[in-house]
Short mmCIF file of C-alpha atoms (C1' of nucleotides) in Angstrom, two decimals:
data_model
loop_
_atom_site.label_atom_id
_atom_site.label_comp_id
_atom_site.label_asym_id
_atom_site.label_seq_id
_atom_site.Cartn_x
_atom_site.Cartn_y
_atom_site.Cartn_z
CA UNK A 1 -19.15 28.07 3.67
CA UNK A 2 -19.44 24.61 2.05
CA UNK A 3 -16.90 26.01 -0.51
CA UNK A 4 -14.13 23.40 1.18
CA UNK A 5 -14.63 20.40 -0.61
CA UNK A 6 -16.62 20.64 -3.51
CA UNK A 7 -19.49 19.26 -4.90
CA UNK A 8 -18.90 17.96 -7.73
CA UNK A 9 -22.55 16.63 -9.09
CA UNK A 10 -22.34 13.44 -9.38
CA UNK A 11 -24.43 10.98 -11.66
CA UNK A 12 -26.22 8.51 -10.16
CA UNK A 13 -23.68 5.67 -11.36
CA UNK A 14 -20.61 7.91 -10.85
CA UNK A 15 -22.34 8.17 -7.32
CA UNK A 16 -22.50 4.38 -6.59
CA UNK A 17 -19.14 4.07 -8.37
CA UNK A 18 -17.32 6.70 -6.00
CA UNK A 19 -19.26 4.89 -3.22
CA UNK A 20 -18.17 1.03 -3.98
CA UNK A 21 -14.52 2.80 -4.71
CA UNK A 22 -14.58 4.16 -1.08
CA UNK A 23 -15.59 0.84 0.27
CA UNK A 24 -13.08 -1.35 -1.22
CA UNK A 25 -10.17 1.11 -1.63
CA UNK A 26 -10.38 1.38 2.33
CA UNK A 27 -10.65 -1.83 3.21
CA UNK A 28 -8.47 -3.80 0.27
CA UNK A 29 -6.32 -0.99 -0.44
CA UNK A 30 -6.06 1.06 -3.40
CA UNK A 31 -3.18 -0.87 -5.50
CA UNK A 32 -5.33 -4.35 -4.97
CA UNK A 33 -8.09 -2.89 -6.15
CA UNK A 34 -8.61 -2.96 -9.62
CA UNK A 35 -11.33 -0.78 -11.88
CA UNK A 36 -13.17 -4.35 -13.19
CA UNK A 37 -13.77 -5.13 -9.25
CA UNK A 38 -15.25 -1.46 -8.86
CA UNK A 39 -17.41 -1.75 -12.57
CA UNK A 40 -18.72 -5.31 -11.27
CA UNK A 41 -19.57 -4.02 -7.38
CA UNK A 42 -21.45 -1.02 -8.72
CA UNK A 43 -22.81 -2.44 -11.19
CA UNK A 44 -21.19 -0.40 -13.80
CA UNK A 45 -19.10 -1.21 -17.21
CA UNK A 46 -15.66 0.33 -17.21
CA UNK A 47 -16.55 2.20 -19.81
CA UNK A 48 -18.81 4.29 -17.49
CA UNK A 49 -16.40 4.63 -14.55
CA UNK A 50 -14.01 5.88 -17.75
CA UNK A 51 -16.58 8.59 -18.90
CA UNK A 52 -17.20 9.79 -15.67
CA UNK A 53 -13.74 9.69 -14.00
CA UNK A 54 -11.43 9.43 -16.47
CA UNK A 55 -8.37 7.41 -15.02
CA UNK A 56 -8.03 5.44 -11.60
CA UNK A 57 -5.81 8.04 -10.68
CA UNK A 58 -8.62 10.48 -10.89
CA UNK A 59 -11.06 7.92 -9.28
CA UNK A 60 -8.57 7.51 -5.93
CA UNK A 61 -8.21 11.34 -5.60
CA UNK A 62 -12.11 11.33 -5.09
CA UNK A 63 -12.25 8.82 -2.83
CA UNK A 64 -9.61 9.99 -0.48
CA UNK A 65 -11.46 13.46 -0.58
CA UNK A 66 -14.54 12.00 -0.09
CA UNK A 67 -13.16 9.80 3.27
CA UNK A 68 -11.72 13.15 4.05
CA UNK A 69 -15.47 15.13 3.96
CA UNK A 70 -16.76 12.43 5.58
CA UNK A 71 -14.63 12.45 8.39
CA UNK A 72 -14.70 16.32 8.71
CA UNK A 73 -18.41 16.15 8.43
CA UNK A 74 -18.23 13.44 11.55
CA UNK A 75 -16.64 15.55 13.75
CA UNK A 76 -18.70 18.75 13.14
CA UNK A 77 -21.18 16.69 14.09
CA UNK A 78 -19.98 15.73 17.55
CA UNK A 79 -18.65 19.01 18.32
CA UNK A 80 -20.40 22.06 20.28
CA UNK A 81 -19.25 25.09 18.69
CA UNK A 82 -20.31 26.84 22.02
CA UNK A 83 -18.24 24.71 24.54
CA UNK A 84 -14.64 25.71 25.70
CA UNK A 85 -11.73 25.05 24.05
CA UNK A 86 -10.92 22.49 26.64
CA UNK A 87 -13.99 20.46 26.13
CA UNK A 88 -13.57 20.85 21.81
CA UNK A 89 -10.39 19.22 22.51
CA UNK A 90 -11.58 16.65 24.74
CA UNK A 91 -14.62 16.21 22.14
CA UNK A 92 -12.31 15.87 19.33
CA UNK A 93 -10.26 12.93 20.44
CA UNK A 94 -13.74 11.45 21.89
CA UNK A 95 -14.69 11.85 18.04
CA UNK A 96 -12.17 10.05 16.97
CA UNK A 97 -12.78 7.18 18.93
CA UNK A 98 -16.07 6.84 18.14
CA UNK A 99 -15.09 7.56 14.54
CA UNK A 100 -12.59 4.16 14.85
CA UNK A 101 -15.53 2.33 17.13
CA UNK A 102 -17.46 2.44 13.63
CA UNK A 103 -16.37 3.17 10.22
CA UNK A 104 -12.52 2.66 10.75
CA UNK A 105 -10.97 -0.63 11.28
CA UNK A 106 -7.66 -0.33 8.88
CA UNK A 107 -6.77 2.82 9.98
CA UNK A 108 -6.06 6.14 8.92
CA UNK A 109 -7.25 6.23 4.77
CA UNK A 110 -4.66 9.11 4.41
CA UNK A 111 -1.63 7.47 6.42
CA UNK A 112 -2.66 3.92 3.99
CA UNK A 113 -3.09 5.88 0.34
CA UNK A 114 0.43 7.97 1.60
CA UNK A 115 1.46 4.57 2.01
CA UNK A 116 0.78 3.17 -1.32
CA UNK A 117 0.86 5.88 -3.73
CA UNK A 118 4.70 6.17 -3.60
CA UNK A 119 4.66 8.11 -6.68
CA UNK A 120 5.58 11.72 -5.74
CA UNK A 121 3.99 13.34 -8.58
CA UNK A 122 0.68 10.95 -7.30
CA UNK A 123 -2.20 13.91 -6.81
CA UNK A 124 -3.74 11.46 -4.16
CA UNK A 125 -0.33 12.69 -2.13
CA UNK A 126 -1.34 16.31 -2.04
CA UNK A 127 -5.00 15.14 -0.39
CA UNK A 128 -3.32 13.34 2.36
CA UNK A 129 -1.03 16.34 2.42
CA UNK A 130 -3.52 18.74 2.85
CA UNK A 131 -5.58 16.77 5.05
CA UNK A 132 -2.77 16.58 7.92
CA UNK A 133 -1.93 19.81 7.78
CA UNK A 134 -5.78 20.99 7.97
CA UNK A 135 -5.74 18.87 11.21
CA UNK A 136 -2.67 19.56 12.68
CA UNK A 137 -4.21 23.26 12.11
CA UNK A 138 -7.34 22.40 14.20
CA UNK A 139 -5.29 21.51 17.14
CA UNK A 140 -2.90 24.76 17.11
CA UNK A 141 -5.96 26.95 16.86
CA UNK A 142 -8.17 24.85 20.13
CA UNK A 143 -4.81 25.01 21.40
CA UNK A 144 -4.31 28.87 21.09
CA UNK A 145 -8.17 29.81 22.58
CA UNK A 146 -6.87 27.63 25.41
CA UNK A 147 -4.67 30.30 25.86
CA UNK A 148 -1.14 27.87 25.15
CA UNK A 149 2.29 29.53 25.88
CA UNK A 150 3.04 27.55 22.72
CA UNK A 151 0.21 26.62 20.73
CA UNK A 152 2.15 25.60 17.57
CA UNK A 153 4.12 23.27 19.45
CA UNK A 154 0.88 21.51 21.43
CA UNK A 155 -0.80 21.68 18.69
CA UNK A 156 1.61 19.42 16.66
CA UNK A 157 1.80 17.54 20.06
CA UNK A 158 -1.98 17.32 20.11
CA UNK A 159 -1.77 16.07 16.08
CA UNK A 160 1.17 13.56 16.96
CA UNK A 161 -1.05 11.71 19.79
CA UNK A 162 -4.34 11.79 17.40
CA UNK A 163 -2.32 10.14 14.32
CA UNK A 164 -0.72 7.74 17.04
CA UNK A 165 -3.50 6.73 18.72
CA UNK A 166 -5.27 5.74 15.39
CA UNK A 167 -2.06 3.86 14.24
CA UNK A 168 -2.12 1.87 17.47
CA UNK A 169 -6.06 0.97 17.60
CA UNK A 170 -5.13 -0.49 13.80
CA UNK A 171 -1.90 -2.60 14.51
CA UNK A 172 -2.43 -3.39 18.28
CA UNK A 173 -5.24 -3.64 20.26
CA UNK A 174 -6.91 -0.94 22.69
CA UNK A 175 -5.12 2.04 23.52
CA UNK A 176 -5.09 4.20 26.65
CA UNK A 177 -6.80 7.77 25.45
CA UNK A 178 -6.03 10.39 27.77
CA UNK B 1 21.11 -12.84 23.61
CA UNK B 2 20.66 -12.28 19.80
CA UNK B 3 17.61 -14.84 19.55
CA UNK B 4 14.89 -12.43 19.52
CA UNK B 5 15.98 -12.29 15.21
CA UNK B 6 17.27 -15.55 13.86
CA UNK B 7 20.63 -15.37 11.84
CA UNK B 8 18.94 -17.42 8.62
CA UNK B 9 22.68 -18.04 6.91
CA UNK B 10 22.13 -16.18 3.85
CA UNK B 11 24.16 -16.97 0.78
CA UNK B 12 25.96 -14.22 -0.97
CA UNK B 13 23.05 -14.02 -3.89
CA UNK B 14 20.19 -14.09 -0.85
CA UNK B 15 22.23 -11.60 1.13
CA UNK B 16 21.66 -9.14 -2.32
CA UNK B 17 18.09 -9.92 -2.81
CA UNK B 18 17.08 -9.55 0.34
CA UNK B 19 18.87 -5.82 0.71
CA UNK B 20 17.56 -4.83 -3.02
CA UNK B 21 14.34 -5.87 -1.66
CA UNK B 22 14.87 -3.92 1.27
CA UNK B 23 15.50 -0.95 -0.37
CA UNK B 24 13.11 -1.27 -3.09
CA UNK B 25 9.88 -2.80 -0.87
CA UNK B 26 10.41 0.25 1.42
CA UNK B 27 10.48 3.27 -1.52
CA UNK B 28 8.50 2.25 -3.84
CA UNK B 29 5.82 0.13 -2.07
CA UNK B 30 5.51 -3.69 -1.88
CA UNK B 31 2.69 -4.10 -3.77
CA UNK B 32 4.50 -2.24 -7.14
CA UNK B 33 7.46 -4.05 -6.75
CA UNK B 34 7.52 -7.36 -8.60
CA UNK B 35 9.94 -10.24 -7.94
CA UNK B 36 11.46 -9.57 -11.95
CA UNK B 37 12.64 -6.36 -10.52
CA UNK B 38 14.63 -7.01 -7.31
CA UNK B 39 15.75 -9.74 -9.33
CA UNK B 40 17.10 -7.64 -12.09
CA UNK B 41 18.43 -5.18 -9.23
CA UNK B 42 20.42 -7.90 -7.17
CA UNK B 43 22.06 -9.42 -10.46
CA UNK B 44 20.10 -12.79 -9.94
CA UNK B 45 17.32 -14.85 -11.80
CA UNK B 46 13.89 -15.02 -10.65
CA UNK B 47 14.86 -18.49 -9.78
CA UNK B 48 17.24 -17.70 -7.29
CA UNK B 49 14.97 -15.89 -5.77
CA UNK B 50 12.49 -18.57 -5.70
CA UNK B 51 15.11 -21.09 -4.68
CA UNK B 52 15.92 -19.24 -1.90
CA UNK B 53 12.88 -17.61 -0.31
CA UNK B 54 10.24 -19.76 -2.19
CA UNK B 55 7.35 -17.19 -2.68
CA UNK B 56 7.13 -13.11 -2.34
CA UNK B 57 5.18 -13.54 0.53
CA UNK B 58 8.15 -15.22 2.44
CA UNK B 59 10.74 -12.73 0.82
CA UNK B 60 8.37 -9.27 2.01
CA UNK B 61 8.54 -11.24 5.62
CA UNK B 62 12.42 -11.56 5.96
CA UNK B 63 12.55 -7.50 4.38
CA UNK B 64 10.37 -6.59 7.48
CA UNK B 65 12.61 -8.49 10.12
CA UNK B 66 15.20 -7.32 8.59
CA UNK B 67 14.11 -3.32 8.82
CA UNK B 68 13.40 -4.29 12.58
CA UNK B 69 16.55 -5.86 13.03
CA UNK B 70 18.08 -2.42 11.73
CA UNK B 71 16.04 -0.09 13.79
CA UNK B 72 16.73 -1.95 17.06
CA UNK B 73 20.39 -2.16 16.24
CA UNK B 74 20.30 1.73 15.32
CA UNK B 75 18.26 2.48 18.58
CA UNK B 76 20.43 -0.08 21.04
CA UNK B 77 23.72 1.68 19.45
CA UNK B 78 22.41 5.43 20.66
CA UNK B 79 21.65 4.36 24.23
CA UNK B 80 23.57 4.60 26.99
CA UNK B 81 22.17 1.85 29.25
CA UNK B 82 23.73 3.18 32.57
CA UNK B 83 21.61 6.58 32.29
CA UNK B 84 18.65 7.23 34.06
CA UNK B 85 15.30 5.83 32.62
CA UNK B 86 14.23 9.37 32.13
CA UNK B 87 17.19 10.51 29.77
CA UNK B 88 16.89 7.01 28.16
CA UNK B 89 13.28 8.00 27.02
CA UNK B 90 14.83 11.30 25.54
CA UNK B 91 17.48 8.98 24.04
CA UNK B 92 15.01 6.69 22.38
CA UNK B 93 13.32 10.14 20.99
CA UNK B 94 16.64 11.51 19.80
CA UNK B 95 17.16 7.93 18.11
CA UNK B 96 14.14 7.71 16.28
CA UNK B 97 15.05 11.56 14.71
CA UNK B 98 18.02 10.68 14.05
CA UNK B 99 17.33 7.56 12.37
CA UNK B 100 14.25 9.72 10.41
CA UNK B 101 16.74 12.51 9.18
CA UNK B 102 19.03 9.14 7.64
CA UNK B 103 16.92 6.27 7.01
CA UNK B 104 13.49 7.05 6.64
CA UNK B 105 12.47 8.62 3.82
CA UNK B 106 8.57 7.10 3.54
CA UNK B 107 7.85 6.73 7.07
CA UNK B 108 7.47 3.43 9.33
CA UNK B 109 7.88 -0.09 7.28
CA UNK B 110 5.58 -1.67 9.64
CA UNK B 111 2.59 0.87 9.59
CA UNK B 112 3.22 0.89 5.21
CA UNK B 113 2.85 -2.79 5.06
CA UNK B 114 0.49 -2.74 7.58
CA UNK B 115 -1.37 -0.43 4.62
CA UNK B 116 -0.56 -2.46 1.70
CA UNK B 117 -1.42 -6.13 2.70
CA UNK B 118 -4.79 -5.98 3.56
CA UNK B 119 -4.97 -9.57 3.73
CA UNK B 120 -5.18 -10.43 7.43
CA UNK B 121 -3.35 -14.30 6.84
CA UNK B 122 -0.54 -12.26 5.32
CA UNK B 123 2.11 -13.04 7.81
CA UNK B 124 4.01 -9.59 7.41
CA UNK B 125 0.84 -8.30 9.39
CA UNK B 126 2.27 -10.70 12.40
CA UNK B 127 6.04 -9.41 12.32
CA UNK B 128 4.06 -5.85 12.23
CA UNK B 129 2.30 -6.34 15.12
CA UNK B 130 4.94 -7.62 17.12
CA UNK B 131 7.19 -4.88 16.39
CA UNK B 132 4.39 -2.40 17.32
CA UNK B 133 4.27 -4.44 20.98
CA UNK B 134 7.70 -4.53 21.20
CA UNK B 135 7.57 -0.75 20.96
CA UNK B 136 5.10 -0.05 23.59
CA UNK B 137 6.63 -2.75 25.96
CA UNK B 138 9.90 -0.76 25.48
CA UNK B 139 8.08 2.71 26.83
CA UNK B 140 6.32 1.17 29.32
CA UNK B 141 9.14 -0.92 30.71
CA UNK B 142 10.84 3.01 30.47
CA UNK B 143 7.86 4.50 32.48
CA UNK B 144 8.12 2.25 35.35
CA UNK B 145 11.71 2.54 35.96
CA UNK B 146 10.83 6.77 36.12
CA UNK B 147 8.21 5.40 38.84
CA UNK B 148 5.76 6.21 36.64
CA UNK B 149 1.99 5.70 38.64
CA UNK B 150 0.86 4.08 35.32
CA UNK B 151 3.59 3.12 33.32
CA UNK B 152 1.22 1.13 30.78
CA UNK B 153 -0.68 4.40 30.21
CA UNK B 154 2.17 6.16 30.23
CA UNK B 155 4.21 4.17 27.74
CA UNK B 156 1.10 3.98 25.50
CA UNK B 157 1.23 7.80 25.38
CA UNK B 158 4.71 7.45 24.39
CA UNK B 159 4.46 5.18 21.96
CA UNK B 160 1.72 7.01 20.48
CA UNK B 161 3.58 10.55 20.23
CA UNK B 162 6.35 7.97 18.86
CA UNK B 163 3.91 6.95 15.57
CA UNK B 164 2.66 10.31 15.32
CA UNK B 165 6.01 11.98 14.96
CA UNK B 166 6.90 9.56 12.64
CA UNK B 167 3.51 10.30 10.58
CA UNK B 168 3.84 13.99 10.82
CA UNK B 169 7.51 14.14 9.61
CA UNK B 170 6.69 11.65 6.86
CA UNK B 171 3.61 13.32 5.37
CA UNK B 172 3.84 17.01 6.35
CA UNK B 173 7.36 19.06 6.87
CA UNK B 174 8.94 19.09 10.55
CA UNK B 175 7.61 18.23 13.92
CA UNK B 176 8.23 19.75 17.07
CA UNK B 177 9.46 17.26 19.63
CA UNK B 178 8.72 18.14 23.22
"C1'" DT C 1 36.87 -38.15 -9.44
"C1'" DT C 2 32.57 -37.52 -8.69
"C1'" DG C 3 28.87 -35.49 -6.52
"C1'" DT C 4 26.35 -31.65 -4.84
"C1'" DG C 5 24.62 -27.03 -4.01
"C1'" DA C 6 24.58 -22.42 -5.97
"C1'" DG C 7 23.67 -19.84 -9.58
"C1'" DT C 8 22.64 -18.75 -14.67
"C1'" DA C 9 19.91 -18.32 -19.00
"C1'" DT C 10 15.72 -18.54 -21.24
"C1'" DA C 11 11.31 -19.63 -22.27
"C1'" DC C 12 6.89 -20.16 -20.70
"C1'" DC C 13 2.33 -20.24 -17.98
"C1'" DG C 14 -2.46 -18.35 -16.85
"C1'" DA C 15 -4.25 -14.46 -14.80
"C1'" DC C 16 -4.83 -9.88 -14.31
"C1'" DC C 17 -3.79 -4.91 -14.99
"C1'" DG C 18 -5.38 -0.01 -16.65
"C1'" DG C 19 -7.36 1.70 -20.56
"C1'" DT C 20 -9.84 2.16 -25.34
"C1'" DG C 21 -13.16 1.65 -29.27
"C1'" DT C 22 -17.54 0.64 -31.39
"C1'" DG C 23 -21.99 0.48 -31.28
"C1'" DT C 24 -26.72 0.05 -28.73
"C1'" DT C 25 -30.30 1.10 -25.42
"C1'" DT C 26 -32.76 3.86 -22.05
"C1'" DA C 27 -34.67 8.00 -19.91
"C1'" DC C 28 -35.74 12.69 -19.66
"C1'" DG C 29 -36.27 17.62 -20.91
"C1'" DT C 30 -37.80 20.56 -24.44
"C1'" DA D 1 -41.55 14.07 -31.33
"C1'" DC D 2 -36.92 14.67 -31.05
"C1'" DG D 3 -32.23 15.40 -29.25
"C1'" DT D 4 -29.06 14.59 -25.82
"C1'" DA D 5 -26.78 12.53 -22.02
"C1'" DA D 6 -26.17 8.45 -19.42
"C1'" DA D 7 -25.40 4.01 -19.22
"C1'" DC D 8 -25.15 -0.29 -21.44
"C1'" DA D 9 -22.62 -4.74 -23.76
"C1'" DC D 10 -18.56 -6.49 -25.50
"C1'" DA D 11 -14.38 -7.08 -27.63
"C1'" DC D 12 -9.77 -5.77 -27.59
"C1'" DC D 13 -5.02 -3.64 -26.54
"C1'" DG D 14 -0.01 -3.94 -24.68
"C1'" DG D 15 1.99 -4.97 -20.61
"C1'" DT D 16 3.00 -6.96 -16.10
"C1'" DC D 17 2.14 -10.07 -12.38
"C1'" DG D 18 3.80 -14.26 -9.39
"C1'" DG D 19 5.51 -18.53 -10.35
"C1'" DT D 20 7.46 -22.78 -12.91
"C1'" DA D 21 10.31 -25.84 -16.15
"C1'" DT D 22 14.35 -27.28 -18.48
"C1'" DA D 23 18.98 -27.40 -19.08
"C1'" DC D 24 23.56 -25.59 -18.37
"C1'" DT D 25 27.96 -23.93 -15.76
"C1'" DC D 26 30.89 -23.51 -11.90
"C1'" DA D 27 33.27 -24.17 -7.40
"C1'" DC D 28 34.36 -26.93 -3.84
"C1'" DA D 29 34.62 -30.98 -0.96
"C1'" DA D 30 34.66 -35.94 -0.05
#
DNA sequence: TTGTGAGTATACCGACCGGTGTGTTTACGT
DNA sequence: ACGTAAACACACCGGTCGGTATACTCACAA
């Protein structure tokens, strides 16, 4: 059931390449970043991040899958499978401030790379893609075991306030969660 | 009344570069966008550009004022300031689809640059930020007239499904607004 | 008439970009 | 003991970046 995102066996340089990429793609952005600042942070040549990735296009498409696992991983962590949809909703938005509380301080990676990858034919755009719609997913289904006239419709409610509430903790201060 | 945005007396080469870089800053990305570009666009020399806005930095400034000016033209224009807070707030909503289906093509200026100038001195991060206040003042000022118990939780909230619709619509297909 | 501001044309700067090629060293499994 | 994969060092490519310098033309106003 790990089938989702896969594993792709890393090296241990591609490893602390992907790693530094993470890092400083998040926090610098992706089109600031360039592959001699990754080499020299990992402490890598180019020519290795080359073998093992093959482009920078490549490289970002791993990193924004790997924020995405990470992130998926984070909340299946603070969820209990066993509570009622209520509560997984409640839990899920109390995820995602703890989530922010700790590893997020620019925001949502997705929303940023969507951002900056204006390229259409970009794969990194498909990630993001996929990404929203796999949460704006989670939402319809809590939204349908809590038994919603319209779960479709709270459920893209549900999605809306999550993606807002992350957009306002980055550009303005606290927000008000619910 | 009009000195929330100053009127900086553009002449007619400025008045080009600054809409080329308008259009351009916002499609393709700041950050990919170089100054030989909108200069070749607008029919100008790199030193007219320079001459007139002195750096990039200043020049990606005036594009975000002048994408705020626009919206809050756009959204003043479709409200009816006699109506009752409450179909005012469905007015602003109708506005900002509206002014999605037309405009907005790659989703909210202010949360893109926000993405793309990671530098926290940048002073696009400041016009930003203001417009993101201006936003949630604007709810909240909404709430209270509706007599609203908490009108800044309230306008939060709205603000927040505001963002999100605009992040939904920009990186998955339609939303469904309540 | 004589400035002056606006704009043009062109050449240039150092720095950096993503990406490649050649060859060498290290470590591990068989 | 040997082969292979991983990583190394280093030099190089064409191209673009933001920004500057010099010198010229043009329109308009005092």
């Amino acid at each position: 059931m790990t089938g989702i995102t896969e594993a792709p066996r890393l090296t241990p340089a591609a490893r602390r390449v992907l790693d530094v990429a993470t890092e400083l793609f998040y926090t610098r952005g992706i089109n600031t970043v360039g592959m001699e600042l990754v080499a020299e942070r990992a402490g890598v040549t180019k020519k290795t991040i080359y073998d093992r990735f093959g482009s920078k296009q490549r490289l970002v498409v791993a990193y924004l899958r790997a924020r995405d696992a990470r992130w998926r991983d984070f909340l299946a962590a603070h969820q209990d499978p066993d509570a009622s949809p209520r509560a997984r909703i409640g839990a899920t938005f109390e995820a995602l401030d703890a989530w922010m509380r700790q590893e997020n301080q620019r925001g949502c990676a997705m929303v940023n790379a969507y951002a900056e990858l204006s390229d259409p034919e970009h794969p990194g755009r498909a990630v993001a893609e996929e990404q929203k719609g796999w949460l704006r997913d989670l939402y319809t289904d809590l939204a349908r075991e809590c038994g919603a006239t319209a779960p479709g419709t709270l459920g893209s409610v549900l999605a809306m306030l999550h993606e807002g509430a992350v957009v306002a903790r980055n550009v303005t201060g606290r927000p008000t969660p619910p």
